Structures are given as structure tokens and as C-alpha cells.
PDB file of C-alpha atoms in Angstrom:
ATOM      1  CA  MET A   1       0.177  -1.565  14.756  1.00 43.00           C
ATOM      2  CA  LEU A   2       3.564  -2.820  15.947  1.00 42.00           C
ATOM      3  CA  ALA A   3       1.929  -5.233  18.400  1.00 43.00           C
ATOM      4  CA  GLN A   4       0.084  -6.812  15.461  1.00 45.00           C
ATOM      5  CA  CYS A   5       3.420  -7.505  13.782  1.00 45.00           C
ATOM      6  CA  GLU A   6       4.837  -9.472  16.713  1.00 46.00           C
ATOM      7  CA  GLY A   7       4.293 -13.210  16.644  1.00 46.00           C
ATOM      8  CA  LEU A   8       4.076 -13.329  12.853  1.00 46.00           C
ATOM      9  CA  LEU A   9       7.588 -14.479  12.249  1.00 47.00           C
ATOM     10  CA  GLN A  10       6.594 -17.459  10.161  1.00 61.00           C
ATOM     11  CA  MET A  11       4.085 -15.604   7.973  1.00 87.00           C
ATOM     12  CA  TYR A  12       6.196 -12.632   6.769  1.00 95.00           C
ATOM     13  CA  ASN A  13       9.644 -12.439   5.281  1.00 97.00           C
ATOM     14  CA  ILE A  14      11.345  -9.708   3.244  1.00 97.00           C
ATOM     15  CA  THR A  15      15.015  -9.286   2.223  1.00 98.00           C
ATOM     16  CA  VAL A  16      16.249  -5.821   1.349  1.00 97.00           C
ATOM     17  CA  TYR A  17      19.448  -4.698  -0.377  1.00 97.00           C
ATOM     18  CA  ASP A  18      21.153  -1.310  -0.531  1.00 95.00           C
ATOM     19  CA  GLN A  19      22.084  -1.775  -4.262  1.00 95.00           C
ATOM     20  CA  GLU A  20      20.087  -2.619  -7.347  1.00 95.00           C
ATOM     21  CA  TYR A  21      19.754  -6.190  -8.572  1.00 97.00           C
ATOM     22  CA  PHE A  22      20.124  -7.713  -5.097  1.00 97.00           C
ATOM     23  CA  GLN A  23      23.698  -6.503  -4.539  1.00 97.00           C
ATOM     24  CA  GLY A  24      25.459  -4.823  -1.617  1.00 96.00           C
ATOM     25  CA  ALA A  25      24.468  -4.865   2.015  1.00 96.00           C
ATOM     26  CA  ARG A  26      21.569  -7.227   2.766  1.00 97.00           C
ATOM     27  CA  ARG A  27      19.121  -7.433   5.660  1.00 97.00           C
ATOM     28  CA  GLU A  28      16.292  -9.885   6.254  1.00 97.00           C
ATOM     29  CA  PHE A  29      13.109  -8.931   8.177  1.00 97.00           C
ATOM     30  CA  THR A  30      10.121 -10.803   9.522  1.00 96.00           C
ATOM     31  CA  ALA A  31       8.453  -7.811  11.173  1.00 96.00           C
ATOM     32  CA  CYS A  32       8.132  -4.011  10.897  1.00 96.00           C
ATOM     33  CA  CYS A  33      11.106  -1.709  10.265  1.00 98.00           C
ATOM     34  CA  GLN A  34      10.488   1.948  11.209  1.00 97.00           C
ATOM     35  CA  ASN A  35      13.777   3.220   9.859  1.00 98.00           C
ATOM     36  CA  ILE A  36      16.204   1.258   7.666  1.00 97.00           C
ATOM     37  CA  MET A  37      18.936   3.789   8.513  1.00 97.00           C
ATOM     38  CA  GLU A  38      18.976   2.475  12.079  1.00 97.00           C
ATOM     39  CA  CYS A  39      19.957  -0.876  10.591  1.00 95.00           C
ATOM     40  CA  GLY A  40      23.041   0.548   8.908  1.00 94.00           C
ATOM     41  CA  MET A  41      21.542   1.066   5.435  1.00 96.00           C
ATOM     42  CA  GLU A  42      20.995   4.437   3.755  1.00 93.00           C
ATOM     43  CA  ASN A  43      18.341   3.297   1.300  1.00 92.00           C
ATOM     44  CA  ILE A  44      16.713   0.193  -0.169  1.00 94.00           C
ATOM     45  CA  ARG A  45      17.424  -0.168  -3.898  1.00 93.00           C
ATOM     46  CA  SER A  46      16.143  -3.745  -4.416  1.00 95.00           C
ATOM     47  CA  LEU A  47      14.208  -6.327  -2.417  1.00 96.00           C
ATOM     48  CA  LYS A  48      12.673  -9.766  -2.380  1.00 97.00           C
ATOM     49  CA  VAL A  49       9.352 -10.538  -0.737  1.00 96.00           C
ATOM     50  CA  GLU A  50       9.527 -14.194   0.274  1.00 95.00           C
ATOM     51  CA  CYS A  51       6.329 -14.429   2.269  1.00 94.00           C
ATOM     52  CA  GLY A  52       3.342 -12.177   3.050  1.00 94.00           C
ATOM     53  CA  ALA A  53       2.254  -8.777   1.745  1.00 95.00           C
ATOM     54  CA  TRP A  54       4.041  -5.646   2.839  1.00 96.00           C
ATOM     55  CA  VAL A  55       3.679  -1.866   2.532  1.00 95.00           C
ATOM     56  CA  GLY A  56       6.752   0.295   1.986  1.00 94.00           C
ATOM     57  CA  TYR A  57       7.054   4.008   2.815  1.00 94.00           C
ATOM     58  CA  GLU A  58       9.139   6.775   1.432  1.00 92.00           C
ATOM     59  CA  HIS A  59      10.039   8.118   4.921  1.00 94.00           C
ATOM     60  CA  SER A  60      10.710   6.721   8.374  1.00 96.00           C
ATOM     61  CA  SER A  61       7.964   5.801  10.853  1.00 96.00           C
ATOM     62  CA  PHE A  62       5.604   4.697   8.039  1.00 95.00           C
ATOM     63  CA  CYS A  63       5.138   8.158   6.514  1.00 94.00           C
ATOM     64  CA  GLY A  64       5.166   9.489   2.979  1.00 90.00           C
ATOM     65  CA  GLN A  65       4.243   7.854  -0.297  1.00 90.00           C
ATOM     66  CA  GLN A  66       3.132   4.221   0.117  1.00 91.00           C
ATOM     67  CA  PHE A  67       3.637   1.250  -2.187  1.00 88.00           C
ATOM     68  CA  VAL A  68       2.352  -2.283  -1.910  1.00 93.00           C
ATOM     69  CA  LEU A  69       4.958  -5.109  -1.925  1.00 94.00           C
ATOM     70  CA  GLU A  70       3.552  -8.493  -2.733  1.00 94.00           C
ATOM     71  CA  LYS A  71       5.430 -11.784  -3.087  1.00 94.00           C
ATOM     72  CA  GLY A  72       8.171 -11.540  -5.711  1.00 94.00           C
ATOM     73  CA  ASP A  73      11.450  -9.934  -6.687  1.00 96.00           C
ATOM     74  CA  TYR A  74      11.925  -6.175  -7.097  1.00 95.00           C
ATOM     75  CA  PRO A  75      15.367  -5.633  -8.690  1.00 95.00           C
ATOM     76  CA  ARG A  76      15.167  -1.835  -8.901  1.00 92.00           C
ATOM     77  CA  ILE A  77      13.236   1.006  -7.263  1.00 84.00           C
ATOM     78  CA  GLU A  78      11.015   1.301 -10.347  1.00 82.00           C
ATOM     79  CA  ALA A  79       9.809  -2.279  -9.835  1.00 75.00           C
ATOM     80  CA  TYR A  80       8.056  -1.392  -6.546  1.00 69.00           C
ATOM     81  CA  ASN A  81       7.562   2.299  -7.254  1.00 65.00           C
ATOM     82  CA  GLY A  82       5.094   1.454  -9.990  1.00 58.00           C
ATOM     83  CA  SER A  83       3.653   4.248 -12.060  1.00 56.00           C
ATOM     84  CA  ASN A  84       3.397   6.915  -9.413  1.00 53.00           C
ATOM     85  CA  SER A  85       2.819  10.499 -10.450  1.00 52.00           C
ATOM     86  CA  TYR A  86       6.291  11.415  -9.169  1.00 56.00           C
ATOM     87  CA  ARG A  87       9.454   9.404  -8.958  1.00 65.00           C
ATOM     88  CA  ILE A  88      10.305   8.030  -5.516  1.00 72.00           C
ATOM     89  CA  GLU A  89      13.991   7.838  -4.819  1.00 79.00           C
ATOM     90  CA  ARG A  90      13.905   5.828  -1.596  1.00 87.00           C
ATOM     91  CA  MET A  91      12.148   3.459   0.734  1.00 92.00           C
ATOM     92  CA  ILE A  92      13.019   3.951   4.425  1.00 95.00           C
ATOM     93  CA  SER A  93      10.366   2.042   6.410  1.00 97.00           C
ATOM     94  CA  PHE A  94       8.068  -0.927   5.779  1.00 97.00           C
ATOM     95  CA  ARG A  95       5.675  -3.261   7.586  1.00 97.00           C
ATOM     96  CA  PRO A  96       3.600  -6.407   6.940  1.00 96.00           C
ATOM     97  CA  ILE A  97      -0.026  -5.994   5.861  1.00 95.00           C
ATOM     98  CA  CYS A  98      -1.364  -8.297   8.492  1.00 91.00           C
ATOM     99  CA  CYS A  99      -4.988  -8.458   7.288  1.00 91.00           C
ATOM    100  CA  ALA A 100      -4.289  -9.085   3.586  1.00 87.00           C
ATOM    101  CA  ASN A 101      -6.605 -11.803   2.310  1.00 82.00           C
ATOM    102  CA  HIS A 102      -7.140 -11.675  -1.473  1.00 77.00           C
ATOM    103  CA  LYS A 103     -10.060 -14.101  -1.484  1.00 83.00           C
ATOM    104  CA  GLU A 104     -12.052 -12.562   1.347  1.00 86.00           C
ATOM    105  CA  SER A 105     -11.564  -8.836   0.752  1.00 94.00           C
ATOM    106  CA  ARG A 106     -14.663  -6.608   0.877  1.00 96.00           C
ATOM    107  CA  MET A 107     -15.058  -2.812   1.099  1.00 97.00           C
ATOM    108  CA  THR A 108     -17.664  -0.084   0.606  1.00 98.00           C
ATOM    109  CA  ILE A 109     -16.794   3.246  -1.023  1.00 98.00           C
ATOM    110  CA  PHE A 110     -18.868   6.383  -0.362  1.00 98.00           C
ATOM    111  CA  GLU A 111     -19.441   9.518  -2.403  1.00 97.00           C
ATOM    112  CA  MET A 112     -18.861  11.900   0.527  1.00 97.00           C
ATOM    113  CA  GLU A 113     -16.877  12.098   3.737  1.00 97.00           C
ATOM    114  CA  ASN A 114     -18.078  10.310   6.919  1.00 98.00           C
ATOM    115  CA  MET A 115     -19.659   7.427   4.993  1.00 98.00           C
ATOM    116  CA  MET A 116     -22.357   9.617   3.475  1.00 98.00           C
ATOM    117  CA  GLY A 117     -23.947   9.792   0.063  1.00 97.00           C
ATOM    118  CA  ARG A 118     -24.069   7.224  -2.737  1.00 96.00           C
ATOM    119  CA  GLN A 119     -22.212   3.994  -1.926  1.00 97.00           C
ATOM    120  CA  PHE A 120     -20.941   0.934  -3.731  1.00 96.00           C
ATOM    121  CA  GLU A 121     -19.618  -2.382  -2.341  1.00 96.00           C
ATOM    122  CA  LEU A 122     -16.486  -3.954  -3.892  1.00 96.00           C
ATOM    123  CA  CYS A 123     -15.020  -7.440  -3.479  1.00 95.00           C
ATOM    124  CA  ASP A 124     -13.004  -7.653  -6.688  1.00 94.00           C
ATOM    125  CA  ASP A 125     -10.381  -5.718  -8.666  1.00 96.00           C
ATOM    126  CA  TYR A 126     -11.508  -2.648 -10.576  1.00 96.00           C
ATOM    127  CA  PRO A 127      -9.057  -1.113 -13.111  1.00 97.00           C
ATOM    128  CA  SER A 128     -11.582   1.728 -13.563  1.00 97.00           C
ATOM    129  CA  LEU A 129     -14.206   2.766 -11.063  1.00 97.00           C
ATOM    130  CA  GLN A 130     -15.932   4.806 -13.751  1.00 95.00           C
ATOM    131  CA  GLY A 131     -16.047   1.650 -15.910  1.00 93.00           C
ATOM    132  CA  MET A 132     -18.069  -0.083 -13.202  1.00 90.00           C
ATOM    133  CA  GLY A 133     -20.508   2.826 -12.949  1.00 92.00           C
ATOM    134  CA  TRP A 134     -19.035   5.057 -10.289  1.00 95.00           C
ATOM    135  CA  MET A 135     -19.922   8.540 -11.607  1.00 91.00           C
ATOM    136  CA  ASN A 136     -17.116  10.444  -9.894  1.00 91.00           C
ATOM    137  CA  ASN A 137     -13.315  10.367 -10.012  1.00 94.00           C
ATOM    138  CA  GLU A 138     -13.213  10.855  -6.262  1.00 97.00           C
ATOM    139  CA  VAL A 139     -14.068   8.711  -3.222  1.00 98.00           C
ATOM    140  CA  GLY A 140     -15.129  10.703  -0.146  1.00 97.00           C
ATOM    141  CA  SER A 141     -14.721   7.908   2.407  1.00 98.00           C
ATOM    142  CA  MET A 142     -14.605   4.143   2.679  1.00 98.00           C
ATOM    143  CA  GLN A 143     -15.172   1.209   4.999  1.00 98.00           C
ATOM    144  CA  ILE A 144     -12.916  -1.857   4.728  1.00 97.00           C
ATOM    145  CA  HIS A 145     -14.943  -4.804   6.037  1.00 97.00           C
ATOM    146  CA  THR A 146     -12.401  -7.529   5.466  1.00 96.00           C
ATOM    147  CA  GLY A 147      -8.929  -7.831   3.960  1.00 95.00           C
ATOM    148  CA  ALA A 148      -6.831  -5.057   2.412  1.00 96.00           C
ATOM    149  CA  PHE A 149      -6.942  -3.046  -0.833  1.00 96.00           C
ATOM    150  CA  VAL A 150      -4.610  -0.733  -2.723  1.00 95.00           C
ATOM    151  CA  CYS A 151      -6.372   2.280  -4.160  1.00 96.00           C
ATOM    152  CA  TYR A 152      -4.821   4.242  -7.029  1.00 95.00           C
ATOM    153  CA  GLN A 153      -5.204   7.854  -8.057  1.00 94.00           C
ATOM    154  CA  TYR A 154      -5.728   7.022 -11.734  1.00 94.00           C
ATOM    155  CA  PRO A 155      -7.377   4.242 -13.816  1.00 95.00           C
ATOM    156  CA  GLY A 156      -5.277   1.237 -14.683  1.00 94.00           C
ATOM    157  CA  TYR A 157      -3.629   1.049 -11.238  1.00 93.00           C
ATOM    158  CA  ARG A 158      -1.516   4.196 -11.777  1.00 91.00           C
ATOM    159  CA  GLY A 159      -0.646   7.192  -9.677  1.00 89.00           C
ATOM    160  CA  HIS A 160      -0.328   7.529  -5.893  1.00 89.00           C
ATOM    161  CA  GLN A 161      -1.060   4.327  -3.986  1.00 92.00           C
ATOM    162  CA  TYR A 162      -3.116   4.225  -0.764  1.00 94.00           C
ATOM    163  CA  ILE A 163      -3.107   0.987   1.258  1.00 95.00           C
ATOM    164  CA  MET A 164      -6.476   0.471   2.994  1.00 96.00           C
ATOM    165  CA  GLU A 165      -6.777  -2.204   5.680  1.00 96.00           C
ATOM    166  CA  CYS A 166      -9.607  -3.519   7.808  1.00 95.00           C
ATOM    167  CA  ASP A 167      -7.429  -3.418  10.951  1.00 92.00           C
ATOM    168  CA  CYS A 168      -6.349   0.248  10.569  1.00 90.00           C
ATOM    169  CA  HIS A 169      -8.705   3.041  11.709  1.00 88.00           C
ATOM    170  CA  GLY A 170     -11.144   0.258  12.573  1.00 92.00           C
ATOM    171  CA  GLY A 171     -11.468  -0.151   8.824  1.00 96.00           C
ATOM    172  CA  GLU A 172     -12.985   3.318   8.522  1.00 97.00           C
ATOM    173  CA  TYR A 173     -11.429   5.999   6.400  1.00 98.00           C
ATOM    174  CA  LYS A 174     -13.766   8.935   6.981  1.00 97.00           C
ATOM    175  CA  CYS A 175     -11.990  11.447   4.689  1.00 97.00           C
ATOM    176  CA  TYR A 176      -9.162  11.507   2.138  1.00 96.00           C
ATOM    177  CA  ARG A 177      -6.680  12.775   4.708  1.00 95.00           C
ATOM    178  CA  GLU A 178      -6.881   9.410   6.393  1.00 96.00           C
ATOM    179  CA  PHE A 179      -5.885   7.600   3.127  1.00 95.00           C
ATOM    180  CA  GLY A 180      -2.210   8.286   3.943  1.00 89.00           C
ATOM    181  CA  SER A 181       0.187  10.964   5.154  1.00 85.00           C
ATOM    182  CA  HIS A 182       0.828  11.919   1.490  1.00 86.00           C
ATOM    183  CA  ALA A 183      -2.869  12.165   0.453  1.00 90.00           C
ATOM    184  CA  GLN A 184      -3.712  15.617  -0.978  1.00 91.00           C
ATOM    185  CA  THR A 185      -6.880  14.773  -2.890  1.00 93.00           C
ATOM    186  CA  PRO A 186      -9.812  12.302  -2.682  1.00 96.00           C
ATOM    187  CA  GLN A 187      -9.118  11.250  -6.272  1.00 96.00           C
ATOM    188  CA  ILE A 188      -9.288   7.444  -6.558  1.00 97.00           C
ATOM    189  CA  GLN A 189     -10.015   5.851  -9.923  1.00 97.00           C
ATOM    190  CA  SER A 190      -8.898   2.188  -9.596  1.00 97.00           C
ATOM    191  CA  ILE A 191      -8.823  -0.346  -6.754  1.00 97.00           C
ATOM    192  CA  ARG A 192      -7.474  -3.865  -6.377  1.00 96.00           C
ATOM    193  CA  ARG A 193      -7.260  -6.451  -3.616  1.00 96.00           C
ATOM    194  CA  ILE A 194      -3.884  -7.083  -2.035  1.00 94.00           C
ATOM    195  CA  GLN A 195      -2.611 -10.628  -2.558  1.00 84.00           C
ATOM    196  CA  HIS A 196      -1.195 -12.522   0.398  1.00 76.00           C
TER     197      HIS A 196
END
């Protein structure tokens, strides 16, 4: 993962601040950061994504709740925290999403673990999987063929976020425990492509 981030200095740029509204200590990154505390900051309270798509993590070493960070300004934690099912108080690590390609994203979701059961191919954004005909509120496994997606626990892009990439796990997520270190259920009810 870290090797993929090297050599991408021109494609990714994020500036983080230890206070809300882009105040306080400031650091600029063009590659992965496993622990912002090692850079002299206790927490990230606001940030600006200048270039590329990123994924932020609640804990160091890319662990804990995930949240997608696309190009734009995030003046407060709530701006990147989204509508998670519990309030996140910090972001400690982050990395670029090297395979994000909004126009070329394609994935297949499966009813059961290990790519078994009923399946459906997606290449667009779906605010409600049930609205497109998926009969379950869970996804047992998935294959990311190209690009990257963010999957949400609830319809309307709400709840826990899971970042799914074609260059992680070989694009195969064989069970919900591979969705992220914070995944406790296979419940996924909305999915969208990550914009680069």
C-alpha cells in the first residue's frame, strides 16, 4: 500500500490543520500519513483536499472508522465525518485512494460471502440498493473490477463508510470483516463512486 503512494507527489495533495476553520498548526502532505501525532499534531480538526481522493481513519496505521475525502474544503470534523452512526472525534491517519476513477468504476456485489449467490453489477451511484432491486439490506461479498467506491451502512449515503478499492485485496472483499477494521455487520444499503 505504501509503495503505491510513492511517486504520486504531483497527483495528491492535502493540507491538514489542528484547529477548526483552517486555523492553528498546518501540515501539507502528498503521500500517506500513518500517524499525525508523529508530525507534532494531536488531531486534525479541519482540512483542504487540493488534489486527488483520500481516505481518512479514526486511528493510526489506517485503522478504525473510515471516511472518504474528495477535493474540497472541510472546515470542521462534521464536514468529513458525514452522517455516521456515531460521532467521530478525531482523524489520525490518512492515505490517497490511488485507484479512484469516477468515470471507469465498476463492481459486482454478491448476496453471500466468497462471491456466492445472487449478484449485481454496478457502475453508477446508488442512493438505495433496495431501490434498484437488491432484495436484501446486506452485501455478503464484492469484487471491485476498476476504480473505487464508498459503501454506506444506510440508504442516502448515511452511516458507517467502507472504502472499496480495486487495488486492495486484489479487489476482492470475500466477507464483511474485510470491508474495514471497524466493520461489524454486512449491512450496506447505498454505494457511490469515489470522485478523483
